[in-house]
PDB file of C-alpha atoms in Angstrom:
ATOM      1  CA  MET B   1      73.810 -81.801  15.728  1.00 46.00           C
ATOM      2  CA  LEU B   2      77.040 -80.919  13.979  1.00 45.00           C
ATOM      3  CA  ASN B   3      78.722 -84.013  15.305  1.00 48.00           C
ATOM      4  CA  CYS B   4      75.855 -86.107  14.050  1.00 50.00           C
ATOM      5  CA  ALA B   5      76.161 -84.598  10.599  1.00 46.00           C
ATOM      6  CA  ILE B   6      79.861 -85.389  10.499  1.00 45.00           C
ATOM      7  CA  VAL B   7      79.246 -88.939  11.651  1.00 46.00           C
ATOM      8  CA  ILE B   8      76.732 -89.342   8.784  1.00 46.00           C
ATOM      9  CA  TRP B   9      79.320 -88.212   6.289  1.00 45.00           C
ATOM     10  CA  VAL B  10      82.129 -90.228   7.735  1.00 42.00           C
ATOM     11  CA  ARG B  11      79.852 -93.406   7.523  1.00 48.00           C
ATOM     12  CA  TRP B  12      78.904 -92.560   3.930  1.00 45.00           C
ATOM     13  CA  ILE B  13      82.460 -92.022   2.799  1.00 43.00           C
ATOM     14  CA  ASN B  14      83.530 -95.236   4.427  1.00 45.00           C
ATOM     15  CA  ILE B  15      80.840 -97.164   2.551  1.00 43.00           C
ATOM     16  CA  LYS B  16      81.925 -95.586  -0.705  1.00 43.00           C
ATOM     17  CA  ILE B  17      85.542 -96.293  -0.357  1.00 40.00           C
ATOM     18  CA  THR B  18      85.450 -99.791   1.169  1.00 42.00           C
ATOM     19  CA  GLY B  19      82.124-100.977  -0.116  1.00 45.00           C
ATOM     20  CA  VAL B  20      81.278-102.384   3.346  1.00 43.00           C
ATOM     21  CA  ASP B  21      78.612-100.894   5.636  1.00 45.00           C
ATOM     22  CA  VAL B  22      80.008-101.807   9.079  1.00 43.00           C
ATOM     23  CA  PHE B  23      76.743-100.696  10.635  1.00 45.00           C
ATOM     24  CA  HIS B  24      74.723-103.546   9.123  1.00 49.00           C
ATOM     25  CA  LEU B  25      77.035-106.532   9.361  1.00 46.00           C
ATOM     26  CA  ARG B  26      75.515-109.604  10.963  1.00 51.00           C
ATOM     27  CA  LYS B  27      76.342-109.797  14.669  1.00 51.00           C
ATOM     28  CA  LYS B  28      75.419-112.081  17.589  1.00 59.00           C
ATOM     29  CA  PRO B  29      72.337-111.040  19.586  1.00 66.00           C
ATOM     30  CA  ARG B  30      74.476-110.207  22.655  1.00 66.00           C
ATOM     31  CA  VAL B  31      76.691-107.928  20.612  1.00 62.00           C
ATOM     32  CA  LEU B  32      73.580-106.247  19.145  1.00 73.00           C
ATOM     33  CA  TYR B  33      72.198-105.736  22.665  1.00 75.00           C
ATOM     34  CA  TRP B  34      75.233-104.058  23.940  1.00 78.00           C
ATOM     35  CA  GLN B  35      75.563-102.023  20.808  1.00 81.00           C
ATOM     36  CA  ALA B  36      71.932-100.776  21.334  1.00 82.00           C
ATOM     37  CA  VAL B  37      72.660 -99.838  24.883  1.00 83.00           C
ATOM     38  CA  PHE B  38      75.803 -98.034  24.006  1.00 84.00           C
ATOM     39  CA  SER B  39      74.026 -96.185  21.130  1.00 84.00           C
ATOM     40  CA  LEU B  40      71.205 -95.137  23.554  1.00 86.00           C
ATOM     41  CA  LEU B  41      73.745 -93.855  26.138  1.00 87.00           C
ATOM     42  CA  MET B  42      75.565 -92.015  23.411  1.00 87.00           C
ATOM     43  CA  PHE B  43      72.441 -90.319  22.225  1.00 84.00           C
ATOM     44  CA  VAL B  44      71.458 -89.371  25.733  1.00 85.00           C
ATOM     45  CA  PHE B  45      74.873 -87.865  26.435  1.00 86.00           C
ATOM     46  CA  MET B  46      74.844 -85.970  23.117  1.00 83.00           C
ATOM     47  CA  TYR B  47      71.256 -84.664  23.087  1.00 83.00           C
ATOM     48  CA  LEU B  48      70.221 -84.240  26.733  1.00 86.00           C
ATOM     49  CA  PRO B  49      72.049 -80.960  27.124  1.00 82.00           C
ATOM     50  CA  ILE B  50      70.287 -79.706  23.906  1.00 82.00           C
ATOM     51  CA  LEU B  51      66.900 -80.672  25.339  1.00 85.00           C
ATOM     52  CA  VAL B  52      67.625 -78.942  28.559  1.00 83.00           C
ATOM     53  CA  LEU B  53      68.712 -75.824  26.574  1.00 80.00           C
ATOM     54  CA  GLY B  54      65.514 -75.857  24.519  1.00 81.00           C
ATOM     55  CA  PHE B  55      63.415 -76.335  27.712  1.00 82.00           C
ATOM     56  CA  TYR B  56      65.018 -73.264  29.551  1.00 80.00           C
ATOM     57  CA  SER B  57      64.715 -71.113  26.339  1.00 80.00           C
ATOM     58  CA  PHE B  58      61.009 -70.928  27.159  1.00 83.00           C
ATOM     59  CA  ASN B  59      61.595 -69.887  30.741  1.00 81.00           C
ATOM     60  CA  LYS B  60      59.898 -66.644  31.842  1.00 80.00           C
ATOM     61  CA  SER B  61      62.653 -65.997  34.441  1.00 74.00           C
ATOM     62  CA  PRO B  62      65.547 -63.855  33.193  1.00 73.00           C
ATOM     63  CA  TYR B  63      67.796 -66.253  35.132  1.00 69.00           C
ATOM     64  CA  GLY B  64      68.271 -69.688  33.728  1.00 59.00           C
ATOM     65  CA  ALA B  65      68.495 -71.575  37.017  1.00 65.00           C
ATOM     66  CA  THR B  66      64.866 -71.057  38.167  1.00 71.00           C
ATOM     67  CA  TRP B  67      61.697 -71.989  36.281  1.00 75.00           C
ATOM     68  CA  GLN B  68      58.879 -69.341  36.545  1.00 77.00           C
ATOM     69  CA  GLY B  69      56.665 -70.311  33.662  1.00 78.00           C
ATOM     70  CA  PHE B  70      56.330 -70.719  29.935  1.00 81.00           C
ATOM     71  CA  THR B  71      56.849 -67.772  27.568  1.00 81.00           C
ATOM     72  CA  LEU B  72      57.959 -66.916  23.936  1.00 81.00           C
ATOM     73  CA  ASP B  73      59.100 -63.398  24.839  1.00 82.00           C
ATOM     74  CA  TRP B  74      62.781 -64.313  24.424  1.00 82.00           C
ATOM     75  CA  TYR B  75      62.235 -65.519  20.875  1.00 83.00           C
ATOM     76  CA  ARG B  76      60.289 -62.226  20.053  1.00 83.00           C
ATOM     77  CA  GLN B  77      63.087 -60.144  21.506  1.00 82.00           C
ATOM     78  CA  LEU B  78      65.738 -61.779  19.265  1.00 81.00           C
ATOM     79  CA  PHE B  79      63.972 -60.494  16.098  1.00 80.00           C
ATOM     80  CA  GLY B  80      64.087 -56.938  17.463  1.00 80.00           C
ATOM     81  CA  ASP B  81      67.637 -57.074  18.663  1.00 80.00           C
ATOM     82  CA  GLU B  82      69.802 -54.994  16.263  1.00 85.00           C
ATOM     83  CA  ARG B  83      72.996 -56.622  17.410  1.00 85.00           C
ATOM     84  CA  ILE B  84      71.719 -60.123  16.836  1.00 84.00           C
ATOM     85  CA  LEU B  85      70.308 -59.117  13.289  1.00 85.00           C
ATOM     86  CA  LEU B  86      73.713 -57.608  12.442  1.00 89.00           C
ATOM     87  CA  ALA B  87      75.548 -60.740  13.543  1.00 88.00           C
ATOM     88  CA  LEU B  88      73.122 -62.928  11.640  1.00 86.00           C
ATOM     89  CA  LYS B  89      73.726 -60.861   8.514  1.00 89.00           C
ATOM     90  CA  ASN B  90      77.459 -61.157   8.932  1.00 91.00           C
ATOM     91  CA  SER B  91      77.271 -64.869   9.423  1.00 91.00           C
ATOM     92  CA  LEU B  92      75.085 -65.445   6.343  1.00 91.00           C
ATOM     93  CA  ILE B  93      77.380 -63.291   4.214  1.00 93.00           C
ATOM     94  CA  VAL B  94      80.416 -65.225   5.378  1.00 94.00           C
ATOM     95  CA  ALA B  95      78.710 -68.609   4.961  1.00 93.00           C
ATOM     96  CA  PHE B  96      77.239 -68.052   1.509  1.00 94.00           C
ATOM     97  CA  CYS B  97      80.339 -66.361   0.126  1.00 95.00           C
ATOM     98  CA  ALA B  98      82.783 -68.941   1.531  1.00 95.00           C
ATOM     99  CA  VAL B  99      80.585 -71.905   0.355  1.00 94.00           C
ATOM    100  CA  GLY B 100      80.095 -70.362  -3.155  1.00 94.00           C
ATOM    101  CA  ILE B 101      83.856 -69.902  -3.735  1.00 95.00           C
ATOM    102  CA  SER B 102      84.675 -73.362  -2.133  1.00 94.00           C
ATOM    103  CA  ALA B 103      81.981 -75.075  -4.306  1.00 94.00           C
ATOM    104  CA  VAL B 104      83.753 -73.990  -7.530  1.00 93.00           C
ATOM    105  CA  LEU B 105      87.243 -74.615  -6.293  1.00 93.00           C
ATOM    106  CA  GLY B 106      86.534 -77.764  -4.422  1.00 92.00           C
ATOM    107  CA  THR B 107      84.703 -79.363  -7.423  1.00 92.00           C
ATOM    108  CA  LEU B 108      87.588 -78.568  -9.727  1.00 91.00           C
ATOM    109  CA  MET B 109      90.098 -79.846  -7.205  1.00 91.00           C
ATOM    110  CA  ALA B 110      88.176 -83.201  -6.825  1.00 90.00           C
ATOM    111  CA  VAL B 111      87.837 -83.670 -10.575  1.00 89.00           C
ATOM    112  CA  GLY B 112      91.510 -82.846 -11.067  1.00 87.00           C
ATOM    113  CA  LEU B 113      92.658 -85.347  -8.415  1.00 87.00           C
ATOM    114  CA  GLY B 114      90.178 -88.016  -9.513  1.00 84.00           C
ATOM    115  CA  ARG B 115      90.573 -87.863 -13.290  1.00 81.00           C
ATOM    116  CA  TYR B 116      94.037 -86.611 -14.123  1.00 81.00           C
ATOM    117  CA  HIS B 117      97.610 -87.719 -13.363  1.00 82.00           C
ATOM    118  CA  PHE B 118     100.440 -85.156 -12.754  1.00 82.00           C
ATOM    119  CA  PRO B 119     103.732 -84.995 -10.833  1.00 86.00           C
ATOM    120  CA  GLY B 120     103.198 -84.554  -7.077  1.00 84.00           C
ATOM    121  CA  LYS B 121      99.503 -85.581  -7.140  1.00 83.00           C
ATOM    122  CA  ALA B 122      99.779 -87.526  -3.920  1.00 84.00           C
ATOM    123  CA  LEU B 123     101.520 -84.633  -2.134  1.00 87.00           C
ATOM    124  CA  TYR B 124      98.901 -82.220  -3.467  1.00 84.00           C
ATOM    125  CA  ARG B 125      96.100 -84.439  -2.270  1.00 84.00           C
ATOM    126  CA  GLY B 126      97.520 -84.673   1.155  1.00 84.00           C
ATOM    127  CA  ILE B 127      97.996 -80.901   1.402  1.00 85.00           C
ATOM    128  CA  SER B 128      94.490 -80.260   0.106  1.00 84.00           C
ATOM    129  CA  TYR B 129      92.890 -82.286   3.010  1.00 83.00           C
ATOM    130  CA  LEU B 130      95.187 -81.004   5.772  1.00 86.00           C
ATOM    131  CA  PRO B 131      92.516 -78.469   7.034  1.00 87.00           C
ATOM    132  CA  LEU B 132      90.387 -81.519   8.062  1.00 86.00           C
ATOM    133  CA  ILE B 133      92.907 -82.567  10.618  1.00 87.00           C
ATOM    134  CA  ILE B 134      94.671 -79.446  11.545  1.00 88.00           C
ATOM    135  CA  PRO B 135      93.207 -77.813  14.702  1.00 88.00           C
ATOM    136  CA  ASP B 136      91.122 -74.708  14.170  1.00 87.00           C
ATOM    137  CA  ILE B 137      93.463 -72.771  16.460  1.00 90.00           C
ATOM    138  CA  ALA B 138      96.363 -73.366  14.165  1.00 90.00           C
ATOM    139  CA  ILE B 139      94.391 -72.364  11.043  1.00 89.00           C
ATOM    140  CA  ALA B 140      93.291 -69.146  12.904  1.00 90.00           C
ATOM    141  CA  VAL B 141      96.774 -68.160  14.103  1.00 90.00           C
ATOM    142  CA  ALA B 142      98.323 -68.948  10.634  1.00 89.00           C
ATOM    143  CA  THR B 143      95.663 -66.828   8.917  1.00 88.00           C
ATOM    144  CA  LEU B 144      96.059 -64.005  11.278  1.00 88.00           C
ATOM    145  CA  VAL B 145      99.896 -64.071  10.880  1.00 89.00           C
ATOM    146  CA  PHE B 146      99.543 -64.001   7.076  1.00 87.00           C
ATOM    147  CA  LEU B 147      97.114 -61.095   7.167  1.00 85.00           C
ATOM    148  CA  ALA B 148      99.295 -59.161   9.607  1.00 84.00           C
ATOM    149  CA  ALA B 149     102.625 -59.895   7.748  1.00 83.00           C
ATOM    150  CA  VAL B 150     101.463 -59.811   4.019  1.00 79.00           C
ATOM    151  CA  ALA B 151      97.849 -58.699   3.346  1.00 75.00           C
ATOM    152  CA  ILE B 152      97.591 -55.763   5.648  1.00 74.00           C
ATOM    153  CA  PRO B 153     100.910 -53.966   4.953  1.00 77.00           C
ATOM    154  CA  LEU B 154     101.350 -54.895   1.294  1.00 75.00           C
ATOM    155  CA  LEU B 155      97.849 -55.017  -0.060  1.00 77.00           C
ATOM    156  CA  GLY B 156      96.181 -52.549   2.280  1.00 76.00           C
ATOM    157  CA  ILE B 157      93.575 -55.090   3.396  1.00 80.00           C
ATOM    158  CA  SER B 158      92.014 -54.549   6.840  1.00 83.00           C
ATOM    159  CA  LEU B 159      90.309 -57.099   9.057  1.00 85.00           C
ATOM    160  CA  SER B 160      86.567 -57.302   8.144  1.00 86.00           C
ATOM    161  CA  VAL B 161      83.956 -59.748   7.127  1.00 89.00           C
ATOM    162  CA  TRP B 162      85.786 -60.525   3.934  1.00 90.00           C
ATOM    163  CA  THR B 163      88.897 -61.661   5.841  1.00 91.00           C
ATOM    164  CA  ILE B 164      86.637 -64.158   7.699  1.00 92.00           C
ATOM    165  CA  VAL B 165      85.344 -65.334   4.290  1.00 93.00           C
ATOM    166  CA  ALA B 166      88.892 -65.952   3.095  1.00 91.00           C
ATOM    167  CA  ALA B 167      89.701 -67.861   6.258  1.00 92.00           C
ATOM    168  CA  HIS B 168      86.555 -69.926   5.983  1.00 93.00           C
ATOM    169  CA  VAL B 169      87.250 -70.927   2.308  1.00 93.00           C
ATOM    170  CA  VAL B 170      90.361 -72.854   3.574  1.00 89.00           C
ATOM    171  CA  PHE B 171      88.331 -75.447   5.521  1.00 90.00           C
ATOM    172  CA  CYS B 172      85.105 -75.274   3.447  1.00 92.00           C
ATOM    173  CA  LEU B 173      87.224 -76.110   0.357  1.00 91.00           C
ATOM    174  CA  ALA B 174      88.573 -79.274   1.973  1.00 91.00           C
ATOM    175  CA  TYR B 175      85.148 -80.592   3.112  1.00 91.00           C
ATOM    176  CA  ILE B 176      83.486 -79.960  -0.227  1.00 92.00           C
ATOM    177  CA  GLY B 177      86.386 -81.493  -2.061  1.00 91.00           C
ATOM    178  CA  LEU B 178      86.251 -84.594   0.095  1.00 89.00           C
ATOM    179  CA  VAL B 179      82.485 -85.069  -0.436  1.00 88.00           C
ATOM    180  CA  VAL B 180      82.722 -84.527  -4.192  1.00 90.00           C
ATOM    181  CA  SER B 181      85.641 -86.999  -4.429  1.00 89.00           C
ATOM    182  CA  ALA B 182      83.597 -89.672  -2.652  1.00 85.00           C
ATOM    183  CA  ARG B 183      80.820 -89.094  -5.276  1.00 84.00           C
ATOM    184  CA  LEU B 184      83.288 -89.079  -8.127  1.00 86.00           C
ATOM    185  CA  THR B 185      84.709 -92.482  -7.234  1.00 83.00           C
ATOM    186  CA  ASN B 186      81.234 -94.047  -7.715  1.00 79.00           C
ATOM    187  CA  LEU B 187      80.816 -92.745 -11.209  1.00 80.00           C
ATOM    188  CA  ASP B 188      81.469 -94.487 -14.535  1.00 78.00           C
ATOM    189  CA  PRO B 189      84.436 -92.777 -16.178  1.00 76.00           C
ATOM    190  CA  TYR B 190      83.482 -94.261 -19.583  1.00 79.00           C
ATOM    191  CA  LEU B 191      80.544 -91.943 -19.859  1.00 81.00           C
ATOM    192  CA  GLU B 192      82.904 -88.970 -20.382  1.00 80.00           C
ATOM    193  CA  GLU B 193      84.955 -90.903 -22.875  1.00 79.00           C
ATOM    194  CA  ALA B 194      81.791 -91.839 -24.806  1.00 85.00           C
ATOM    195  CA  ALA B 195      80.868 -88.062 -24.986  1.00 83.00           C
ATOM    196  CA  LEU B 196      84.310 -87.257 -26.252  1.00 82.00           C
ATOM    197  CA  ASP B 197      84.094 -90.027 -28.862  1.00 81.00           C
ATOM    198  CA  LEU B 198      80.775 -88.583 -29.990  1.00 83.00           C
ATOM    199  CA  GLY B 199      82.369 -85.196 -30.697  1.00 82.00           C
ATOM    200  CA  ALA B 200      82.032 -83.296 -27.376  1.00 83.00           C
ATOM    201  CA  THR B 201      84.912 -81.042 -26.255  1.00 84.00           C
ATOM    202  CA  PRO B 202      86.378 -81.790 -22.829  1.00 82.00           C
ATOM    203  CA  MET B 203      84.573 -78.683 -21.554  1.00 85.00           C
ATOM    204  CA  GLN B 204      81.248 -79.856 -22.899  1.00 85.00           C
ATOM    205  CA  ALA B 205      81.812 -83.358 -21.543  1.00 84.00           C
ATOM    206  CA  PHE B 206      82.499 -81.857 -18.122  1.00 84.00           C
ATOM    207  CA  ILE B 207      79.401 -79.507 -18.128  1.00 84.00           C
ATOM    208  CA  LYS B 208      76.881 -81.830 -19.739  1.00 85.00           C
ATOM    209  CA  VAL B 209      77.974 -85.289 -18.561  1.00 85.00           C
ATOM    210  CA  LEU B 210      80.135 -85.119 -15.372  1.00 86.00           C
ATOM    211  CA  LEU B 211      78.756 -82.020 -13.643  1.00 87.00           C
ATOM    212  CA  PRO B 212      75.132 -83.194 -13.526  1.00 85.00           C
ATOM    213  CA  GLN B 213      76.277 -86.515 -11.956  1.00 86.00           C
ATOM    214  CA  LEU B 214      78.376 -84.631  -9.429  1.00 88.00           C
ATOM    215  CA  MET B 215      75.626 -82.117  -8.466  1.00 88.00           C
ATOM    216  CA  PRO B 216      74.104 -84.221  -5.476  1.00 84.00           C
ATOM    217  CA  GLY B 217      77.591 -84.456  -4.035  1.00 86.00           C
ATOM    218  CA  ILE B 218      78.346 -80.794  -4.651  1.00 90.00           C
ATOM    219  CA  ILE B 219      74.998 -79.707  -3.027  1.00 89.00           C
ATOM    220  CA  ALA B 220      75.528 -82.012  -0.016  1.00 86.00           C
ATOM    221  CA  GLY B 221      79.105 -80.816   0.467  1.00 89.00           C
ATOM    222  CA  CYS B 222      77.877 -77.219   0.244  1.00 90.00           C
ATOM    223  CA  LEU B 223      75.265 -77.756   2.903  1.00 87.00           C
ATOM    224  CA  LEU B 224      77.805 -79.374   5.241  1.00 87.00           C
ATOM    225  CA  ALA B 225      80.314 -76.579   4.666  1.00 91.00           C
ATOM    226  CA  PHE B 226      77.496 -73.966   5.223  1.00 90.00           C
ATOM    227  CA  VAL B 227      76.801 -75.504   8.662  1.00 87.00           C
ATOM    228  CA  LEU B 228      80.484 -75.568   9.568  1.00 89.00           C
ATOM    229  CA  SER B 229      80.960 -71.994   8.565  1.00 91.00           C
ATOM    230  CA  LEU B 230      77.866 -70.765  10.384  1.00 88.00           C
ATOM    231  CA  ASP B 231      79.037 -72.697  13.521  1.00 85.00           C
ATOM    232  CA  ASP B 232      82.622 -71.385  13.522  1.00 90.00           C
ATOM    233  CA  PHE B 233      83.838 -69.278  16.350  1.00 90.00           C
ATOM    234  CA  LEU B 234      87.568 -69.578  16.759  1.00 90.00           C
ATOM    235  CA  ILE B 235      88.725 -68.787  13.199  1.00 92.00           C
ATOM    236  CA  ALA B 236      86.203 -65.951  12.941  1.00 92.00           C
ATOM    237  CA  THR B 237      87.356 -64.382  16.234  1.00 91.00           C
ATOM    238  CA  PHE B 238      90.980 -64.240  14.986  1.00 91.00           C
ATOM    239  CA  THR B 239      90.200 -62.819  11.517  1.00 90.00           C
ATOM    240  CA  ALA B 240      87.211 -60.490  12.298  1.00 88.00           C
ATOM    241  CA  GLY B 241      87.550 -56.726  12.197  1.00 80.00           C
ATOM    242  CA  SER B 242      85.623 -54.136  14.297  1.00 79.00           C
ATOM    243  CA  GLY B 243      81.920 -54.338  13.885  1.00 78.00           C
ATOM    244  CA  SER B 244      82.026 -57.741  12.034  1.00 83.00           C
ATOM    245  CA  ASN B 245      80.827 -60.008  14.747  1.00 87.00           C
ATOM    246  CA  THR B 246      79.228 -63.336  13.723  1.00 89.00           C
ATOM    247  CA  LEU B 247      76.452 -65.121  15.584  1.00 86.00           C
ATOM    248  CA  PRO B 248      78.880 -67.442  17.494  1.00 87.00           C
ATOM    249  CA  MET B 249      80.917 -64.464  18.496  1.00 89.00           C
ATOM    250  CA  GLU B 250      77.824 -62.525  19.645  1.00 85.00           C
ATOM    251  CA  ILE B 251      76.637 -65.584  21.730  1.00 83.00           C
ATOM    252  CA  PHE B 252      80.095 -65.794  23.429  1.00 84.00           C
ATOM    253  CA  SER B 253      80.131 -62.048  24.229  1.00 82.00           C
ATOM    254  CA  ARG B 254      76.788 -62.407  25.908  1.00 78.00           C
ATOM    255  CA  ILE B 255      77.421 -65.508  28.084  1.00 77.00           C
ATOM    256  CA  ARG B 256      80.292 -63.672  29.828  1.00 73.00           C
ATOM    257  CA  THR B 257      77.681 -62.174  32.136  1.00 67.00           C
ATOM    258  CA  GLY B 258      75.803 -65.441  32.504  1.00 66.00           C
ATOM    259  CA  VAL B 259      73.706 -67.647  30.365  1.00 66.00           C
ATOM    260  CA  LYS B 260      70.175 -66.073  29.923  1.00 71.00           C
ATOM    261  CA  PRO B 261      67.102 -67.202  28.089  1.00 76.00           C
ATOM    262  CA  ASP B 262      67.722 -65.026  25.137  1.00 77.00           C
ATOM    263  CA  VAL B 263      71.043 -66.783  24.535  1.00 80.00           C
ATOM    264  CA  ASN B 264      69.269 -70.126  24.988  1.00 81.00           C
ATOM    265  CA  ALA B 265      66.650 -69.104  22.379  1.00 83.00           C
ATOM    266  CA  LEU B 266      69.318 -67.967  19.975  1.00 82.00           C
ATOM    267  CA  SER B 267      71.269 -71.273  20.435  1.00 81.00           C
ATOM    268  CA  VAL B 268      68.055 -73.344  19.853  1.00 84.00           C
ATOM    269  CA  ILE B 269      67.467 -71.519  16.549  1.00 83.00           C
ATOM    270  CA  LEU B 270      70.977 -72.245  15.411  1.00 81.00           C
ATOM    271  CA  ILE B 271      70.622 -75.859  16.365  1.00 83.00           C
ATOM    272  CA  VAL B 272      67.350 -76.163  14.406  1.00 84.00           C
ATOM    273  CA  ILE B 273      68.948 -74.496  11.367  1.00 82.00           C
ATOM    274  CA  SER B 274      71.963 -76.826  11.476  1.00 79.00           C
ATOM    275  CA  ALA B 275      69.834 -79.934  11.922  1.00 81.00           C
ATOM    276  CA  THR B 276      67.565 -78.956   9.037  1.00 84.00           C
ATOM    277  CA  VAL B 277      70.539 -78.375   6.749  1.00 79.00           C
ATOM    278  CA  ALA B 278      72.055 -81.679   7.703  1.00 77.00           C
ATOM    279  CA  LEU B 279      68.794 -83.463   7.172  1.00 81.00           C
ATOM    280  CA  ILE B 280      68.460 -81.974   3.677  1.00 82.00           C
ATOM    281  CA  ALA B 281      72.065 -82.996   2.897  1.00 75.00           C
ATOM    282  CA  GLU B 282      71.372 -86.575   3.955  1.00 75.00           C
ATOM    283  CA  LEU B 283      68.165 -86.699   1.913  1.00 79.00           C
ATOM    284  CA  ILE B 284      69.944 -85.501  -1.141  1.00 75.00           C
ATOM    285  CA  ARG B 285      72.703 -88.054  -0.565  1.00 69.00           C
ATOM    286  CA  ALA B 286      70.185 -90.907  -0.074  1.00 73.00           C
ATOM    287  CA  SER B 287      68.266 -89.944  -3.082  1.00 74.00           C
ATOM    288  CA  SER B 288      71.209 -89.792  -5.361  1.00 67.00           C
ATOM    289  CA  GLU B 289      72.438 -93.129  -4.053  1.00 68.00           C
ATOM    290  CA  ARG B 290      69.042 -94.702  -4.836  1.00 72.00           C
ATOM    291  CA  LYS B 291      69.108 -93.217  -8.388  1.00 68.00           C
ATOM    292  CA  SER B 292      72.618 -94.529  -9.047  1.00 63.00           C
ATOM    293  CA  GLN B 293      71.547 -98.012  -7.879  1.00 64.00           C
TER     294      GLN B 293
END
């Protein structure tokens, strides 16, 4: 589901930048046939494991390999599991805090890069979007080294949920900034100039003219960043302290003894949440695009 959401955004950004929707160019019937076959195989490869996972989450047997009947007991047990509830609480705290901070900083970064000119702008733009291409393991190790060398000895900060939040802001900021930048390139800059000519201050022009137009992009970027933060395992593992497990960390700790139906049920719930958030983000994007047209 996460891959599907990223593909949706990559397609959208490509259309906004190039003005060409490569998915709807006219092609020969034979090309369209093979494209349909390839798309079908791709979807089977991507979603068949998810369907199998959902199927076995209703298995009465405590072992995933044998089917012994339909049951909802594993879903009921999840809501009474204290470790799961604590991990869910930590994941939500991390996701909401990281997205909230990144929404403010990412919007300001996108507006600054899109509307203003200053020395080193190209270099700053490249550095801002580096977390999109840097492997998660590199971000995790770099953050842990910084915390161990600077934050912990000098500032007295210990590993906790808040260090996970700080690490997640790094990549959430880049994703929100990218989505807001794509939205900004499709806006008319003369509307802000008209507001300034009519007596508005730069701050008033930003709040009353530019920000409402950017809001669909900001919301869509926040939803995407929320899914990525909720899904992250590697960076959270490196920066978490004692007792600050997130849901992905809790799932990984449980599958060490084998995949059981309760883990399947928890994974299905996460997939449904991620798919719902991605769908809402796409609906917001499509609605804003129709309004702008």
